[in-house]
Coordinates of C-alpha atoms and ligand atoms in Angstrom, one line a residue:
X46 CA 75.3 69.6 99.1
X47 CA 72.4 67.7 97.0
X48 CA 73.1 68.2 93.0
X49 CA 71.4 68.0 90.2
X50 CA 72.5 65.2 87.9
X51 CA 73.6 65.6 84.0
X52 CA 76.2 68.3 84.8
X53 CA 78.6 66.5 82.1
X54 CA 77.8 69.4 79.4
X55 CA 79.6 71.8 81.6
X56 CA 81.9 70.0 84.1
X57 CA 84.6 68.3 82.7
X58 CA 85.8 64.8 82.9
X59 CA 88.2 64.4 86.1
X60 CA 89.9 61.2 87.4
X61 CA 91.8 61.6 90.7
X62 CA 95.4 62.8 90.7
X63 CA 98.0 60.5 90.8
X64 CA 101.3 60.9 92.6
X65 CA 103.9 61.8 89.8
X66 CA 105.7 58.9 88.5
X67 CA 109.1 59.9 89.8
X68 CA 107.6 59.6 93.2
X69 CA 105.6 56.8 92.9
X70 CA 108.7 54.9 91.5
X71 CA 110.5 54.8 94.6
X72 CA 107.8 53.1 96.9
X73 CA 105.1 50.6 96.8
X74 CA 102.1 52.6 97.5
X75 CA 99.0 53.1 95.8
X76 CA 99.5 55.8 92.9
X77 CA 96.2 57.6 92.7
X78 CA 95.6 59.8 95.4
X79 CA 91.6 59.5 96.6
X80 CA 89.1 61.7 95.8
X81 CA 88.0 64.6 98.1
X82 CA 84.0 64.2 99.2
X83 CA 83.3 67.4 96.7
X84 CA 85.2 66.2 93.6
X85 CA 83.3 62.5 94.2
X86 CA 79.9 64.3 94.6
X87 CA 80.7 66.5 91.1
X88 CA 82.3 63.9 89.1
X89 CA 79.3 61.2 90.2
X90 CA 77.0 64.3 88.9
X91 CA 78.5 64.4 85.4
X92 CA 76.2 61.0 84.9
X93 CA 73.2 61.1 82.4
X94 CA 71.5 58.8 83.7
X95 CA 70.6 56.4 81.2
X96 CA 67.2 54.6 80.9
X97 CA 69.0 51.5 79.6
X98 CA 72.8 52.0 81.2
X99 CA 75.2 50.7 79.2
X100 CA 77.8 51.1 82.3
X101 CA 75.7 48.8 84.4
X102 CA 75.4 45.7 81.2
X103 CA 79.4 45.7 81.2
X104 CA 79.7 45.6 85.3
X105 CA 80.3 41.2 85.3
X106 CA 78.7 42.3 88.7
X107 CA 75.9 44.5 86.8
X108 CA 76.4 46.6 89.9
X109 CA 73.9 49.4 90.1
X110 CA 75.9 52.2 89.1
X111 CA 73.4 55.3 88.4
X112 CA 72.0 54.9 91.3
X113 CA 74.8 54.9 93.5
X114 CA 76.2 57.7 91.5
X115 CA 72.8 59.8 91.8
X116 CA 72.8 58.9 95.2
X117 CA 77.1 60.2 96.0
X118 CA 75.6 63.6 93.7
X119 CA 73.2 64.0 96.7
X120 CA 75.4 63.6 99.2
X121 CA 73.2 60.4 100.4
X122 CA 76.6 58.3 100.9
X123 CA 75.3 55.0 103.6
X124 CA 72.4 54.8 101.1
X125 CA 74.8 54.7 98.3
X126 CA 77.5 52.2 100.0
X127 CA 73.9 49.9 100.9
X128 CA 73.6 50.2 97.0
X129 CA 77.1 49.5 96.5
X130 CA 77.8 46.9 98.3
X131 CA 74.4 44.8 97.9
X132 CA 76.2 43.3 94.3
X133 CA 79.7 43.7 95.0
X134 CA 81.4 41.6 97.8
X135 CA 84.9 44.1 97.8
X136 CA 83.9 47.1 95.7
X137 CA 86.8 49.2 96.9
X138 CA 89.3 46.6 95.5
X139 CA 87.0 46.9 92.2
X140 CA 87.5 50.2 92.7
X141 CA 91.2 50.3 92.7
X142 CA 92.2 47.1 90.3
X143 CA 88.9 46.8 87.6
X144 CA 90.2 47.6 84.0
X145 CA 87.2 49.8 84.3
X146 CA 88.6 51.2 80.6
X147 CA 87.4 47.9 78.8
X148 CA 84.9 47.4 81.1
X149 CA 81.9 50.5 82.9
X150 CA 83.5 53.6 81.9
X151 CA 84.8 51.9 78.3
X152 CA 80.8 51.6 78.1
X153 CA 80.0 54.7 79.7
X154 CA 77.7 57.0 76.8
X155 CA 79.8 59.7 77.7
X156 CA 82.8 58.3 77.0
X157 CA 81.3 56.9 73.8
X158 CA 80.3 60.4 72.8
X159 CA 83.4 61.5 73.3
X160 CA 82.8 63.8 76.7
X161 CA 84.7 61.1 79.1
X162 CA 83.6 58.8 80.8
X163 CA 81.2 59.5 84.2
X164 CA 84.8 58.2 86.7
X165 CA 83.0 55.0 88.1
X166 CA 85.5 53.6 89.4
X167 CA 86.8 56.1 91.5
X168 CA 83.5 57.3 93.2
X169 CA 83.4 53.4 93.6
X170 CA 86.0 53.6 95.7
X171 CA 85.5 56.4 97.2
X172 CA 82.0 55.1 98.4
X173 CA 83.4 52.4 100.0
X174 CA 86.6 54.1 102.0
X175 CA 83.9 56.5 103.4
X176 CA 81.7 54.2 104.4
X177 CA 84.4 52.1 106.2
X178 CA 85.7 55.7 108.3
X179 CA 82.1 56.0 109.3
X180 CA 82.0 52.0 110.3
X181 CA 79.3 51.2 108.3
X182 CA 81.2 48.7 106.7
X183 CA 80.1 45.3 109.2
X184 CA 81.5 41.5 109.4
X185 CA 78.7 39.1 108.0
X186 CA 76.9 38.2 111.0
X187 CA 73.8 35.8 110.0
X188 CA 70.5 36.3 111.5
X189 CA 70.4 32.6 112.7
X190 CA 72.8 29.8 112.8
X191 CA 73.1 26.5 110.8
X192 CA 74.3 23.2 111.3
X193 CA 75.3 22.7 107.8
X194 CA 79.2 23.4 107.1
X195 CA 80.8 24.1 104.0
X196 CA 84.8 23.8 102.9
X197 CA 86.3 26.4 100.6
X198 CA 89.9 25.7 99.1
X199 CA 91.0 28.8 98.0
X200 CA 91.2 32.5 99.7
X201 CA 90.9 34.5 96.5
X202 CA 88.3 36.6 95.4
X203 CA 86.1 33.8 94.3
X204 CA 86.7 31.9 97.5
X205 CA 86.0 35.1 99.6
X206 CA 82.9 36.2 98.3
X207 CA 81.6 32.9 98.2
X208 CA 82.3 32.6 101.7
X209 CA 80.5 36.0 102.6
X210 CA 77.8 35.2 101.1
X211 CA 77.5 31.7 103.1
X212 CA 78.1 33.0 106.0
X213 CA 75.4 36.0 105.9
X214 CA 73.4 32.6 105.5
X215 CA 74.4 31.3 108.6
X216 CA 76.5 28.1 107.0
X217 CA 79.7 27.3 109.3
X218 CA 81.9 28.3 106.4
X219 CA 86.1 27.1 106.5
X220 CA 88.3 29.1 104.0
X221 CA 91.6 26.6 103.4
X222 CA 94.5 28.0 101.7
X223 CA 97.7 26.4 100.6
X224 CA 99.2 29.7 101.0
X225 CA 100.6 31.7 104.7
X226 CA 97.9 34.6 103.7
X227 CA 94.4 34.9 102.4
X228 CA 93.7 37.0 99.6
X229 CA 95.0 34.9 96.5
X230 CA 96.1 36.9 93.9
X231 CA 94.7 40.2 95.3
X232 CA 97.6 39.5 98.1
X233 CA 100.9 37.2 96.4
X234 CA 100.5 38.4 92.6
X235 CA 98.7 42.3 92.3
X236 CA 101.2 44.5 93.2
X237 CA 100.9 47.1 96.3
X238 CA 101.1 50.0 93.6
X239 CA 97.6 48.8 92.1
X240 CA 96.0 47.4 95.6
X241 CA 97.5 48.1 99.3
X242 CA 97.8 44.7 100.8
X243 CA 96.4 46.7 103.6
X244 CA 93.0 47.3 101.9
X245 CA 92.6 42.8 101.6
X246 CA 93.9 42.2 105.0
X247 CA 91.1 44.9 106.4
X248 CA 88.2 42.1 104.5
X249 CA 90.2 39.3 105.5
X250 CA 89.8 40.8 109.3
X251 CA 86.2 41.3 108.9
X252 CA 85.7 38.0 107.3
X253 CA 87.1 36.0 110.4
X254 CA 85.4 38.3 112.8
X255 CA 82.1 37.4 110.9
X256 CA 82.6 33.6 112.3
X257 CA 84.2 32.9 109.1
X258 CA 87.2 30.4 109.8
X259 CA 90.3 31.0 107.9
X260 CA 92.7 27.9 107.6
X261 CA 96.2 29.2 105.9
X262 CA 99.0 26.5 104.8
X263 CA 97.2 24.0 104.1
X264 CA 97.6 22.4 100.9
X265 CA 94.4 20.3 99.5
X266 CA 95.6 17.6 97.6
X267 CA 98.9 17.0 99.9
X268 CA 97.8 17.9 103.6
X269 CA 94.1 17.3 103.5
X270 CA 92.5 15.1 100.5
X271 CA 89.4 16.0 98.7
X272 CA 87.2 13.0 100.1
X273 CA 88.6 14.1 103.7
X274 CA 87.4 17.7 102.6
X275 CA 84.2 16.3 101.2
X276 CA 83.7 14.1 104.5
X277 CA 83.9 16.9 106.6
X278 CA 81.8 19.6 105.1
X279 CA 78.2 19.3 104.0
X280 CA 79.4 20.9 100.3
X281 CA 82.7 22.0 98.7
X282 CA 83.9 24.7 96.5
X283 CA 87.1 24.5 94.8
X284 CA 88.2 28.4 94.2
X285 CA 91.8 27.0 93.0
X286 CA 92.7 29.7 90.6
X287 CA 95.4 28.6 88.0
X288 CA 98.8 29.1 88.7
X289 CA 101.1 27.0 85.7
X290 CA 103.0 29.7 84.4
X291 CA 103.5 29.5 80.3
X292 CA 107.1 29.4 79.3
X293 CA 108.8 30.7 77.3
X294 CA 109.3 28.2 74.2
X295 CA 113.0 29.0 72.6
X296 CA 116.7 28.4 73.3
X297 CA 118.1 29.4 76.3
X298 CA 114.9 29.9 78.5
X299 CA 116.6 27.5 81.3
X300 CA 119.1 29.8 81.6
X301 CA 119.7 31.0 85.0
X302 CA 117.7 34.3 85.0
X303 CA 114.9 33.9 83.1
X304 CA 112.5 33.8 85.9
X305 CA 108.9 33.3 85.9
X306 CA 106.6 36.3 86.2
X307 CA 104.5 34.7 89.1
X308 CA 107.7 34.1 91.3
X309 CA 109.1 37.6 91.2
X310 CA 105.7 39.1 92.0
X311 CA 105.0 36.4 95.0
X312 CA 108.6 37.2 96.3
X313 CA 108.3 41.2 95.6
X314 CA 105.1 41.5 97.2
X315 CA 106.3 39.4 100.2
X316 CA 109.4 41.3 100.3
X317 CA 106.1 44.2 100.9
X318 CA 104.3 42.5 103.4
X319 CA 107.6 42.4 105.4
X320 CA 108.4 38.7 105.1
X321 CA 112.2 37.9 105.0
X322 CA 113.1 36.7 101.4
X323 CA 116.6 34.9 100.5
X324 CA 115.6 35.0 96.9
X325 CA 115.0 38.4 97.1
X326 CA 118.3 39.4 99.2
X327 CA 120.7 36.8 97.2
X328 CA 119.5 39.0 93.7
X329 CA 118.0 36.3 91.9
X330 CA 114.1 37.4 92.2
X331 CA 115.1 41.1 92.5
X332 CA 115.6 43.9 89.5
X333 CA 118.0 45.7 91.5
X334 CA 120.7 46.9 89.1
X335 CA 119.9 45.0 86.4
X336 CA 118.5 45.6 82.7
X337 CA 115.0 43.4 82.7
X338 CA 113.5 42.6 79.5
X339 CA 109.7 41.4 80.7
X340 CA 108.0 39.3 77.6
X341 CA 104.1 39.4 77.2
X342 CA 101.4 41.5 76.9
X343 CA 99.0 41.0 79.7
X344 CA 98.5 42.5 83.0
X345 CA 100.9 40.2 84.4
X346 CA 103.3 42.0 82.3
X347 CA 102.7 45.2 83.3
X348 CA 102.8 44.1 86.9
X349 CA 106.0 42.7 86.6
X350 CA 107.7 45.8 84.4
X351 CA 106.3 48.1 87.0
X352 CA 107.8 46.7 89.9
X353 CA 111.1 45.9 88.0
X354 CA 111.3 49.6 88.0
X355 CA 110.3 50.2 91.4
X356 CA 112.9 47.8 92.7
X357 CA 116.0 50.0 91.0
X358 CA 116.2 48.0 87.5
X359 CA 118.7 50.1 85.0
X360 CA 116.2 49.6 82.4
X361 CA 113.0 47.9 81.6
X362 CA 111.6 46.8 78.2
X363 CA 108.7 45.0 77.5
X364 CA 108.7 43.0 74.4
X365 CA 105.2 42.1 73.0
X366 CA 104.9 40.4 69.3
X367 CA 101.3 42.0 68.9
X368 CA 100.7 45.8 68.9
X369 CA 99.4 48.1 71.3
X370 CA 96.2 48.1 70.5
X371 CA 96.1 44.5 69.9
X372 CA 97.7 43.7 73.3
X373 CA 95.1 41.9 76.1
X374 CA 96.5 44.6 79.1
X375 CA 94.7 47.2 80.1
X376 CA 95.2 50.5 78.5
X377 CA 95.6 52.4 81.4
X378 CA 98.1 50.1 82.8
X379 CA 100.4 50.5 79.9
X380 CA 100.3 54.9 79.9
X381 CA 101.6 54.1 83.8
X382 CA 104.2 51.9 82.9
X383 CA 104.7 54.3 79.8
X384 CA 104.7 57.4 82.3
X385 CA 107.3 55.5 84.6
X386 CA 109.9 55.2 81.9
X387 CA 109.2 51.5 80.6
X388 CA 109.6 51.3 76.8
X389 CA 108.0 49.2 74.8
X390 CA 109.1 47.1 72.0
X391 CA 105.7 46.4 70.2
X392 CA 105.4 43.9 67.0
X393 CA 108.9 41.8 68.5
X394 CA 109.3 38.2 70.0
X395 CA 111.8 35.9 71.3
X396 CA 114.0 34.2 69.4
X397 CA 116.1 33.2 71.5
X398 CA 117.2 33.7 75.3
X399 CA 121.7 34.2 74.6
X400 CA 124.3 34.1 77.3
X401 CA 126.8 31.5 78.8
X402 CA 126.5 30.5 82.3
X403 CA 123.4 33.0 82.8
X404 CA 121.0 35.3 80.5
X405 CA 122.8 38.2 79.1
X406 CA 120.1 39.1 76.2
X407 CA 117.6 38.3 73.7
X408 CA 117.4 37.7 70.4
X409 CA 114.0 38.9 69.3
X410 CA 112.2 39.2 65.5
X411 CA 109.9 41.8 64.8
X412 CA 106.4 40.4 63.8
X413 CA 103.5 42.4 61.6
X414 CA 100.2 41.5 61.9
X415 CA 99.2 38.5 59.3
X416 CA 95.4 37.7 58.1
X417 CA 92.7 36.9 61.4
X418 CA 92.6 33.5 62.8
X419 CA 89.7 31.4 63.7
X420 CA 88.6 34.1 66.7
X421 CA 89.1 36.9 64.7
X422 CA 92.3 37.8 66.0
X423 CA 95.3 38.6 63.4
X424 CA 97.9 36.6 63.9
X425 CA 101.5 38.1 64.3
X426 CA 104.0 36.7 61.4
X427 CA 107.9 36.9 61.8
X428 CA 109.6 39.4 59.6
X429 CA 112.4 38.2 57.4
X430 CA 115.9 39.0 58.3
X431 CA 114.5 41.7 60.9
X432 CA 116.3 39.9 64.2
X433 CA 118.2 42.5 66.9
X434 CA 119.3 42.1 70.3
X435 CA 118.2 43.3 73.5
X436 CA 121.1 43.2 76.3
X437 CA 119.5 41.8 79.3
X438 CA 120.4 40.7 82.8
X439 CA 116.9 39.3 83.7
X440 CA 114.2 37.9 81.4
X441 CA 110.7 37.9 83.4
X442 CA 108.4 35.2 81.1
X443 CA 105.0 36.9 81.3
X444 CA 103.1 34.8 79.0
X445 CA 99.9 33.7 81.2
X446 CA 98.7 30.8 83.1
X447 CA 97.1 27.9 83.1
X448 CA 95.4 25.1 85.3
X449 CA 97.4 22.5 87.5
X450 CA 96.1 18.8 86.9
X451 CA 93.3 19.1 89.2
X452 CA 92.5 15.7 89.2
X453 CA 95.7 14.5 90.0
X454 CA 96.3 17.4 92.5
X455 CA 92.9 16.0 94.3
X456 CA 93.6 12.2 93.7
X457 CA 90.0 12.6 92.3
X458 CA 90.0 11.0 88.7
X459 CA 86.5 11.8 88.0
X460 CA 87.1 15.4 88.4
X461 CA 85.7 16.4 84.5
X462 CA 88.1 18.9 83.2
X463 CA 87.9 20.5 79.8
X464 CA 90.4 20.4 77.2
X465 CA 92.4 23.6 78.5
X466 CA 92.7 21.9 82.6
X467 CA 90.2 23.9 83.8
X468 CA 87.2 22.4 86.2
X469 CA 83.8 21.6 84.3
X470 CA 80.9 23.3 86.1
X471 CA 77.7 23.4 85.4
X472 CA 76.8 27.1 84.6
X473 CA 73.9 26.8 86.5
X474 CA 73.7 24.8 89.3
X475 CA 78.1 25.5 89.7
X476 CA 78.1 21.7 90.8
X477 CA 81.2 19.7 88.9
X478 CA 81.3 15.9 88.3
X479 CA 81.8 15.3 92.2
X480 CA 78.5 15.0 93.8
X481 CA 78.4 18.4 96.4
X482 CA 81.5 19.6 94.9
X483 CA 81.2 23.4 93.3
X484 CA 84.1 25.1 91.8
X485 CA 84.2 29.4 90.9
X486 CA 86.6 31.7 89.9
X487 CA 89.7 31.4 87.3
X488 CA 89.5 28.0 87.6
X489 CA 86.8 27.4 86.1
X490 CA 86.6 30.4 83.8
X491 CA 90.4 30.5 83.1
X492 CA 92.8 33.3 84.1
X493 CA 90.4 36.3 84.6
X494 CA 89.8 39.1 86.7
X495 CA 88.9 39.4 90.4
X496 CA 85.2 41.0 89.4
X497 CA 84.5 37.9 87.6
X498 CA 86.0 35.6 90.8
X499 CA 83.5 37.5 93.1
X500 CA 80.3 37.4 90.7
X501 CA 81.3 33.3 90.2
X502 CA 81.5 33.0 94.1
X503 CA 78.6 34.8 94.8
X504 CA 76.9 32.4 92.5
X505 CA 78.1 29.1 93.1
X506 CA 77.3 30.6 97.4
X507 CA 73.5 30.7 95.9
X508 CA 73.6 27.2 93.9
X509 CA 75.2 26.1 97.1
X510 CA 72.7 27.1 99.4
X511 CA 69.9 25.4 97.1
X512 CA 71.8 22.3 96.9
X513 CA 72.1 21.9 100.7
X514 CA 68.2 23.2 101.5
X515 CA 67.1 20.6 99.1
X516 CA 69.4 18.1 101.3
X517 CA 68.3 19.1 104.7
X518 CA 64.6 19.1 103.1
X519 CA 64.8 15.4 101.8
X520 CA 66.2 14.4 104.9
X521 CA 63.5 15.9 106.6
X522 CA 60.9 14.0 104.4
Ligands
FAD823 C1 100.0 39.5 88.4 C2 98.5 39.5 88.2 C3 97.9 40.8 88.2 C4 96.5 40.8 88.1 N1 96.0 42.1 88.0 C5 94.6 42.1 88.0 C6 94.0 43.4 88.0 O1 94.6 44.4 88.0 N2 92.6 43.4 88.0 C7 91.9 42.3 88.0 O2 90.6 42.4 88.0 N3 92.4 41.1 87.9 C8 93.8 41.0 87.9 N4 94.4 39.8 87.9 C9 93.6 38.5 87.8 C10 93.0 38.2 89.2 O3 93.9 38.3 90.2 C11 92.4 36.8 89.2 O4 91.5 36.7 88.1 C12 91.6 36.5 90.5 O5 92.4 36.7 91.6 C13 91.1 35.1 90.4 O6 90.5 34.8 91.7 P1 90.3 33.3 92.2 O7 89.6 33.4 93.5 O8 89.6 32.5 91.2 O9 91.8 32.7 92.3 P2 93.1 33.2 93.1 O10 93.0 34.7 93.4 O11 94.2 32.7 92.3 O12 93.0 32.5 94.5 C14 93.1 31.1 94.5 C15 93.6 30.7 95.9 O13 93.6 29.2 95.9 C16 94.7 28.8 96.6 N5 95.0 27.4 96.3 C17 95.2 26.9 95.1 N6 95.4 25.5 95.1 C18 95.2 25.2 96.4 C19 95.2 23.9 97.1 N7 95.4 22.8 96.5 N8 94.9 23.9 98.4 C20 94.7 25.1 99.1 N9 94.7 26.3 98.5 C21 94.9 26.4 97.2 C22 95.8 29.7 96.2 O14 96.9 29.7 97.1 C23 95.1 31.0 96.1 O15 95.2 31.8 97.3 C24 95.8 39.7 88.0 C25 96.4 38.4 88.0 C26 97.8 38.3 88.1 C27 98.5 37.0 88.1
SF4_824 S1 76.5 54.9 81.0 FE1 77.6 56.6 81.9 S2 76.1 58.3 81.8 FE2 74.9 56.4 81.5 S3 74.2 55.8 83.5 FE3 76.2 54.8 83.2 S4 77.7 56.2 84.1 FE4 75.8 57.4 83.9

């Protein structure tokens, strides 16, 4: 049923349900249940419309989002997906895992004028899962074939979309991973709760029937070098992400049981995907049982507490020295957790990781918020003579990552990093140091989100193209 748009000043603001939190605690599946076609065609109808849409100038992807909305109000759905899906490589996993809170709907006028935000993300999604039940949803075939080939290390987001992209092209496009899966983080580190592994391996499928070929377990730097990479392929992109987890930097954080936050999400989401797990089964990656203190703010953090809970942990705090509305996670993420029974211990940080032979708690100082630093930010200061105790039988270090040494990784010296490890690109032309050699993604923007990984590989797959075209053109000369 076509409808007329602007219906916010008399239908209210509603997100999907969700599956209540006892419920969703004792599985891995997705916790918001989808939309029906009628609630997706209402809530897209709530939108105003904007001549200048503030929704659309926060997208990274600057996807078109009245229109598509307009066009879900009116029922118009392969029109909207065509929208949809001509700026966003995987807008279903947008959909699901964008912090659309600081990001569209944050933006939204609606929200800003306090009637809630137009539900972008959802209809999003929504578009997407109804276009793939009707098939719409094809592999990239190109129109024509090219001779020119092109490597890509890395199967995350940023790889992927690049590789799309080239493909619709008609480059012969080779996706290397040092992983057993493709996906990246949207597969080994998201958890199944935010984004079914199912929904990645569906693109992965359509990627590989496109022509695309997909090389897992291979390790660039150990099994294959860069210059044999660089022989091979006409161009390169280096979609790496960053993976050096931060640790923790106080007494006792060698102590068996302090575990990284990017190892128990790997193993957990393995453990998902079916894969037999010692670390898993012997207890030392797994909350089973045990009281987990997770430490940071981020995502990652809430990732990590979520699944802790999920897995059977006694209890799970999260200790973070800032506040809550100071902390980098996304809101939304932190009422789930909150919702699931995680507490929080805001304004707190390590002081020191206690227990003989393994971890068995942490001593922790609470922190208020001093005068900004250089970016603005205040910076938390300990509070004298406020230390307590947390017991704990696990400590997950959720502090964020950072770059490998790429140059060393590659055995390519004059590989320009910056300061921080990650790759220097150029913003325009994505080229790095190494002649033919592009890098996207986390790697080159640090760690991110996946809506930024697709909009850098859907760039560096156009400065790509140009660099190769202007090749094959002076070879033709
Ligand atoms: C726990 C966690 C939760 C997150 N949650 C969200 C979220 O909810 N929403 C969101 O938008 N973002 C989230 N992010 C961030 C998001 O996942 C990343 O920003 C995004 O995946 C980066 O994409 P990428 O393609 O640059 O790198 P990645 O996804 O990291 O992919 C890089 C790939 O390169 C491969 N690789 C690395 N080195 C080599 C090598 N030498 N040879 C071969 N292959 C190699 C890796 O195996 C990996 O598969 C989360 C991140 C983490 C860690
Ligand atoms: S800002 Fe909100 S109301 Fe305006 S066009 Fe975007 S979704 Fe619609």
């Amino acid at each position: 049923m076509p409808r007329k748009m602007l219906q916010f000043t008399h239908l209210h603001q509603s997100q999907p349900d969700k599956r209540s939190a006892p419920e969703r605690g004792a599985d891995f599946a997705e916790i918001s249940l989808p939309f029906a076609a009628e609630q997706a065609g209402e809530q897209a109808s709530r939108c105003e419309q904007c001549g200048i849409p503030f929704c659309q100038i926060h997208c990274p992807l600057a996807n078109n989002i009245p229109d598509w909305l307009m066009l879900v109000a009116q029922g118009r759905m392969e029109e909207a997906y065509a929208v949809s899906s001509a700026t966003n490589t995987f807008p279903e996993i947008c959909g699901r895992i964008c912090p659309q809170d600081r990001l569209c709907e944050g933006s939204c006028v609606l929200e800003q004028s306090k009637h809630g935000t137009v539900t972008i993300g959802a209809v999003e999604k929504h578009i997407t899962e109804h276009a793939f039940a009707q098939g719409w949803v094809k592999p990239p075939r190109p129109g024509r074939e090219l001779a020119a080939s092109v490597g890509i290390v890395g199967g995350g987001p940023g790889g992927l979309a690049a590789a799309e992209a080239l493909r619709r092209k008609g480059y012969q496009v080779t996706v290397y991973d040092r992983h057993d899966r493709m996906g990246g983080l949207m597969i080994y580190g998201i958890p199944g709760f935010k984004l079914d592994k199912a929904v990645v391996e569906r693109r992965t499928r359509l990627l590989a029937e496109g022509g695309i070929k997909l090389v897992p377990s291979v390790t660039i730097g150990r099994d294959l070098t860069l210059a044999e990479l660089r022989a091979r392929h006409d161009s390169v992109l280096l979609a790496t992400g960053v993976y050096k987890g931060r640790a923790l930097d106080c007494p006792g954080a060698a102590l068996p049981g302090v575990v990284p936050a990017l190892d128990y999400l790997i193993v957990s989401n393995r453990v998902g995907l079916g894969d037999a797990v010692p670390a898993f089964d012997d207890g030392s990656l797994n909350a089973a049982g045990k009281a987990v203190v997770v430490i940071g703010g981020g995502d990652t953090a809430m990732d990590c507490v979520r699944t802790a809970i999920r897995q059977g942990a006694t209890s799970v705090k999260c200790l973070y020295r800032r506040d809550r509305a100071n902390m980098p996670g996304s809101q939304r993420e932190v009422a789930h957790a909150e919702e699931e029974d995680v507490a929080f211990v805001w304004m707190a940080a390590p002081l020191e990781l206690t227990g003989t032979g393994r971890v068995e708690g942490v001593r922790a100082v609470r922190m208020h918020l001093g005068v900004p630093d250089a970016t603005g930010r205040q910076a938390p200061v300990p509070i004298e003579g406020s230390e307590f105790e947390l017991g704990a039988d696990m400590v997950i270090a959720a502090l964020g990552f950072d770059p490998e040494d790429m140059p060393a990784l590659f055995g390519e010296p004059g590989l320009a990093v910056s300061r921080w490890g990650t790759i220097e690109a150029d913003p325009v032309s994505c080229m790095t140091s190494l002649d033919g050699v592009f890098a996207a993604g986390d790697i080159v923007r640090g760690a991110s989100l996946v809506v930024w990984a697709i909009k850098d590989g859907r760039d560096a797959a156009e400065a790509m193209d140009r660099y190769m075209q202007g090749k094959a053109r002076q070879a033709a000369e």
